Tab-separated table of C-alpha atoms in Angstrom:
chain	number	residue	atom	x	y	z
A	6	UNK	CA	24.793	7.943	5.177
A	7	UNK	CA	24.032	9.692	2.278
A	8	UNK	CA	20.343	10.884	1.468
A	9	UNK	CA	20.119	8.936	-2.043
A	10	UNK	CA	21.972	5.843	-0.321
A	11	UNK	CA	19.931	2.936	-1.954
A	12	UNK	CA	19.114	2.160	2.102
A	13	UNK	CA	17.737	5.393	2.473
A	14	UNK	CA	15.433	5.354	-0.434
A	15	UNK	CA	14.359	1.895	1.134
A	16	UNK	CA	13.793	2.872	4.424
A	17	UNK	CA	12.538	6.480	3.045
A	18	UNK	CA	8.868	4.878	2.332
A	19	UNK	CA	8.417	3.096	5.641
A	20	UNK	CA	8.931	5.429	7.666
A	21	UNK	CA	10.181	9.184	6.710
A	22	UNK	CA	7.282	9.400	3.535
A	23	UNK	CA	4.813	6.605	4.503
A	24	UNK	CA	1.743	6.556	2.156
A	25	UNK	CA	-0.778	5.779	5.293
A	26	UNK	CA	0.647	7.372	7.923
A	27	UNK	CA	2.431	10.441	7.116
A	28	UNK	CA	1.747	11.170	3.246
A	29	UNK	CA	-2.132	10.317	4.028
A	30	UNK	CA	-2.537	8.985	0.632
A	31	UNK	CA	-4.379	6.051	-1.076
A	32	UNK	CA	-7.231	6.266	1.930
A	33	UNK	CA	-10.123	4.625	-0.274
A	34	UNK	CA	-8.478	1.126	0.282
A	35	UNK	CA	-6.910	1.918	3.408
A	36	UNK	CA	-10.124	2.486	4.801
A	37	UNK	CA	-12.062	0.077	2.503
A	38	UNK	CA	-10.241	-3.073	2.609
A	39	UNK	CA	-8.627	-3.112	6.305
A	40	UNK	CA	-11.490	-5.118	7.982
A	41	UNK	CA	-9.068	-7.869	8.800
A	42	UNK	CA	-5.189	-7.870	8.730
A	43	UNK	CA	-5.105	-10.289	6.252
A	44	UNK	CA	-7.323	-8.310	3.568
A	45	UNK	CA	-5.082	-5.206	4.890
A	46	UNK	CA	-1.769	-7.438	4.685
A	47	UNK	CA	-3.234	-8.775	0.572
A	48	UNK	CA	-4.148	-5.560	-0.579
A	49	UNK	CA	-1.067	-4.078	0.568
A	50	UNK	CA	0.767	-7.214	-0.982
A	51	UNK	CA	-0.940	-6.720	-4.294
A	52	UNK	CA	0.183	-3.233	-4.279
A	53	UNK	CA	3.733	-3.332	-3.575
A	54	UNK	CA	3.732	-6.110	-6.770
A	55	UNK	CA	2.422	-3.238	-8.753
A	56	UNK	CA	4.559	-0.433	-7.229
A	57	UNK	CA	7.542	-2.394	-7.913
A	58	UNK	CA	6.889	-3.611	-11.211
A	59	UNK	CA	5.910	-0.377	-12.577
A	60	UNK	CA	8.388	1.688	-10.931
A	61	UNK	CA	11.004	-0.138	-13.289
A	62	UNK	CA	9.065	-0.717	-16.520
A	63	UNK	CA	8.449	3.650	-16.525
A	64	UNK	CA	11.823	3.881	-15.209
A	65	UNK	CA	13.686	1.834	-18.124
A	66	UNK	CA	11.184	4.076	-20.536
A	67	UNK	CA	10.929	7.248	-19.458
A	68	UNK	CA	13.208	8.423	-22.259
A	69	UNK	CA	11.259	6.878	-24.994
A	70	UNK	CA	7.860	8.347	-23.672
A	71	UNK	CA	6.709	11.779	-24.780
A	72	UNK	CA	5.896	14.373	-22.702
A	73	UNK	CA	2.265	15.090	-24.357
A	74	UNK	CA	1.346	11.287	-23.075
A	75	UNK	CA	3.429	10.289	-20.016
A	76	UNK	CA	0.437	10.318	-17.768
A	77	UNK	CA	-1.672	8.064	-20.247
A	78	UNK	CA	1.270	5.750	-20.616
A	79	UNK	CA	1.512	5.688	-17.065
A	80	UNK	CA	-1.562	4.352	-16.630
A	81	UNK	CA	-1.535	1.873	-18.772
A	82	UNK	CA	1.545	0.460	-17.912
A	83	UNK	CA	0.590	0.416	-14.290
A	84	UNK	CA	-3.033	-1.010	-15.446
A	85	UNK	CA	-1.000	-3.858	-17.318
A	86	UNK	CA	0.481	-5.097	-13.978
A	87	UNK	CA	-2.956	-4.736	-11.938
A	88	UNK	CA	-4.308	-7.003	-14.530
A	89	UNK	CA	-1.971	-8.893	-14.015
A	90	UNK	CA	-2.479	-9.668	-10.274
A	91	UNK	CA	-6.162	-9.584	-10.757
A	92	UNK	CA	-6.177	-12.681	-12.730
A	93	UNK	CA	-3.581	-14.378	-10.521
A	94	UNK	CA	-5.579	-13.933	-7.543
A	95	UNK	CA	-8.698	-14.843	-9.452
A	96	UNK	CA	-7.344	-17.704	-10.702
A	97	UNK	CA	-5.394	-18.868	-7.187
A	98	UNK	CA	-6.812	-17.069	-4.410
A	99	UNK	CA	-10.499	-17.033	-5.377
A	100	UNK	CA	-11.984	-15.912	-1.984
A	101	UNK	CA	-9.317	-13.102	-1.048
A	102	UNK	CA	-9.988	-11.688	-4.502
A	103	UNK	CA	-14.110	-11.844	-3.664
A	104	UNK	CA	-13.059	-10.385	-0.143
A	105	UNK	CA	-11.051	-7.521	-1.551
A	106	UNK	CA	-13.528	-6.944	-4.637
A	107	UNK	CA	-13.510	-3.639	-6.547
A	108	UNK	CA	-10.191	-2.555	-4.520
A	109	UNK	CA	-8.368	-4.885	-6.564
A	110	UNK	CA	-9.116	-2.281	-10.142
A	111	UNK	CA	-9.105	0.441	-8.252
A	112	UNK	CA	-5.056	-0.003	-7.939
A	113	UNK	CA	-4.750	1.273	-11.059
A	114	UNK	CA	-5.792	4.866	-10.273
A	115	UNK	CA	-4.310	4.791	-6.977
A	116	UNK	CA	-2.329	8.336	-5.848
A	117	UNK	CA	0.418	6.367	-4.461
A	118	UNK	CA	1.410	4.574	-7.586
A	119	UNK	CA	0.842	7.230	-9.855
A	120	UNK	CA	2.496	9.619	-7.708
A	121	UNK	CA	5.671	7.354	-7.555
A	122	UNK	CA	5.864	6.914	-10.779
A	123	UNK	CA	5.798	10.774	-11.480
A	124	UNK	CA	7.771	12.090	-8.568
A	125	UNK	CA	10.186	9.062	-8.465
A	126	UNK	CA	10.597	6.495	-11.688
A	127	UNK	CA	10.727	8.986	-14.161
A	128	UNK	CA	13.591	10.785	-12.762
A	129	UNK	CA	15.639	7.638	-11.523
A	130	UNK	CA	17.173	4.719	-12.775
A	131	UNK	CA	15.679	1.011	-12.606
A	132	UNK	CA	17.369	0.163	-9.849
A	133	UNK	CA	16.627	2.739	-7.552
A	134	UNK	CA	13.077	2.732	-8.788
A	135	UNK	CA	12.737	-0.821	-7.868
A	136	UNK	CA	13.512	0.577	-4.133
A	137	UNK	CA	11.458	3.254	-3.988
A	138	UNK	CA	8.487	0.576	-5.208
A	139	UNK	CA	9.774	-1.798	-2.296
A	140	UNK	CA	9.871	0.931	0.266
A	141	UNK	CA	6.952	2.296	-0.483
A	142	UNK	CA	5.377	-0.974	-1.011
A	143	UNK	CA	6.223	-2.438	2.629
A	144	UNK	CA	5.237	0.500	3.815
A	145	UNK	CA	1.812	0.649	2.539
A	146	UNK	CA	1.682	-3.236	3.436
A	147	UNK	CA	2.672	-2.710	6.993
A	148	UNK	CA	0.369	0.462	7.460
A	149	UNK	CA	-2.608	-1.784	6.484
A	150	UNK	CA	-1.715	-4.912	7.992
A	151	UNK	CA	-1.263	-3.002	11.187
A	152	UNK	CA	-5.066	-1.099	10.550
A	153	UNK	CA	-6.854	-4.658	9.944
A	154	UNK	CA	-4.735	-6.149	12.643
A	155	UNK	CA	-6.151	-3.478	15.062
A	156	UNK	CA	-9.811	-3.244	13.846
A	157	UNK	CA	-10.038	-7.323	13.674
A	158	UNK	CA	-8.644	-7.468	17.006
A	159	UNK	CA	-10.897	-4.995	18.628
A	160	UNK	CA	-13.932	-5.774	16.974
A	161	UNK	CA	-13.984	-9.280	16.609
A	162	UNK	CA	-11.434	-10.470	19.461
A	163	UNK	CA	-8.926	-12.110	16.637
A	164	UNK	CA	-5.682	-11.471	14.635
A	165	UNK	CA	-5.112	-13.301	11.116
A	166	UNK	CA	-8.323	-14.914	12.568
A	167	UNK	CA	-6.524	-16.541	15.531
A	168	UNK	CA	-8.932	-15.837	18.119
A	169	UNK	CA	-7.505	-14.127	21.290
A	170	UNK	CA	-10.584	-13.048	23.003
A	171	UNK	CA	-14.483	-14.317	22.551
A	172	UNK	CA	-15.951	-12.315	19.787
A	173	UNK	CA	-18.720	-11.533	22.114
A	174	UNK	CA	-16.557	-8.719	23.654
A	175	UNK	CA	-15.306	-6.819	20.642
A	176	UNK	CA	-16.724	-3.973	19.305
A	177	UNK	CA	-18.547	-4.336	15.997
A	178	UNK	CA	-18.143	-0.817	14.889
A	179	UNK	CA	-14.550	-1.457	14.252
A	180	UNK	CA	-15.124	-3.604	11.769
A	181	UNK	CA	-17.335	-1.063	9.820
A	182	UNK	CA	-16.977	2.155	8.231
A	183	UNK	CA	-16.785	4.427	11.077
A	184	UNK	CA	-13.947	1.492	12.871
A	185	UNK	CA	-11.645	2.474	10.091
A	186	UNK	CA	-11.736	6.184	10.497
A	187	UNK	CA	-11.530	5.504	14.492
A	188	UNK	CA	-8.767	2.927	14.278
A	189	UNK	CA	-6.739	5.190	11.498
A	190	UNK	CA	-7.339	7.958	13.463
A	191	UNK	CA	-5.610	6.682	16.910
A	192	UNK	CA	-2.641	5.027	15.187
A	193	UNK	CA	-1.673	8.233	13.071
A	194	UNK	CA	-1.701	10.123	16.609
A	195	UNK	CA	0.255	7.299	18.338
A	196	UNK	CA	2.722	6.811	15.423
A	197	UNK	CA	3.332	10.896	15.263
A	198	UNK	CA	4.004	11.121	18.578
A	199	UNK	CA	6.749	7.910	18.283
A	200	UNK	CA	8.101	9.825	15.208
A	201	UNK	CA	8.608	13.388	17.831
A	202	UNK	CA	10.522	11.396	20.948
């Protein structure tokens, strides 16, 4: 199969140039937002919406945008679609927007979807843009569903709050700063050494 094979380019960010994992990129809400896997599994939701949305709007206008502003209209086209899910989840997801809090903004300035949009939708067209942003955007989702999944589970004994254990056993650490650091930490190592057999 061909590198630029539009399977490739999906599979590319899940696994070969994962943001968490391998690229180590976009850490502040990796770290910040992954006390649970279902604030990990939103925020990496929200993302991918962005990703993939703005992947093919600077895609299908990377030709009319001048070199002397690209950045600046990259960020405002990518701040237009943050909006965008900002009010949505304001408006129909209330708590998981107070859960998630500042994180939500903060997508706009976020290395990954900058860095796509420089590296990989101004040099492609829509369509394969629109893959990278799904790639990419699954596999920031999975990285931080997997992180909350781990650090809910160990600290508080539950998983998308299905309990599995009494929360009397888990580990409260993991579910605060240090937890993320410790969790992030172990699942880089085990994933790098899945990546090498």
């Amino acid at each position: 199969m061909k590198t630029n094979h539009p399977l490739n380019i999906l599979l590319n960010g899940i696994v070969k140039e994962n943001p968490v994992f391998v690229l180590l990129l976009g850490m502040c809400p990796t770290l910040g937002t992954t006390t649970s896997a279902l604030n990990g599994l939103s925020m990496g939701l929200a993302t991918m919406f962005v990703l993939i949305c703005a992947n093919m709007a600077i895609s299908s206008m990377k030709n009319i945008i001048p070199d002397q502003v690209r950045i600046p209209a990259y960020i405002v086209i990518i701040a237009t679609f943050v909006t965008t899910v900002e009010m949505i989840m304001q408006a129909y997801l209330p708590a998981l927007y107070k859960s998630l809090g500042l994180f939500i903004p903060l997508i706009v300035v976020n290395c990954i979807v900058l860095g796509r949009a420089e590296t990989f939708a101004a040099k492609n067209n829509v369509f394969r843009s629109m893959l990278d942003g799904v790639g990419i955007g699954i596999g920031f989702t999975l990285a931080l569903a997997l992180l909350g999944a781990v650090r809910e589970l160990l600290g508080t004994g539950r998983v998308f709050t299905f309990p599995l254990y009494p929360e009397s056993f888990g580990m409260l650490v993991m579910v605060l700063a240090p937890g993320a650091f410790i969790a992030l930490g172990y699942l880089i190592a085990v994933i790098n050494k899945i990546r090498k057999v």
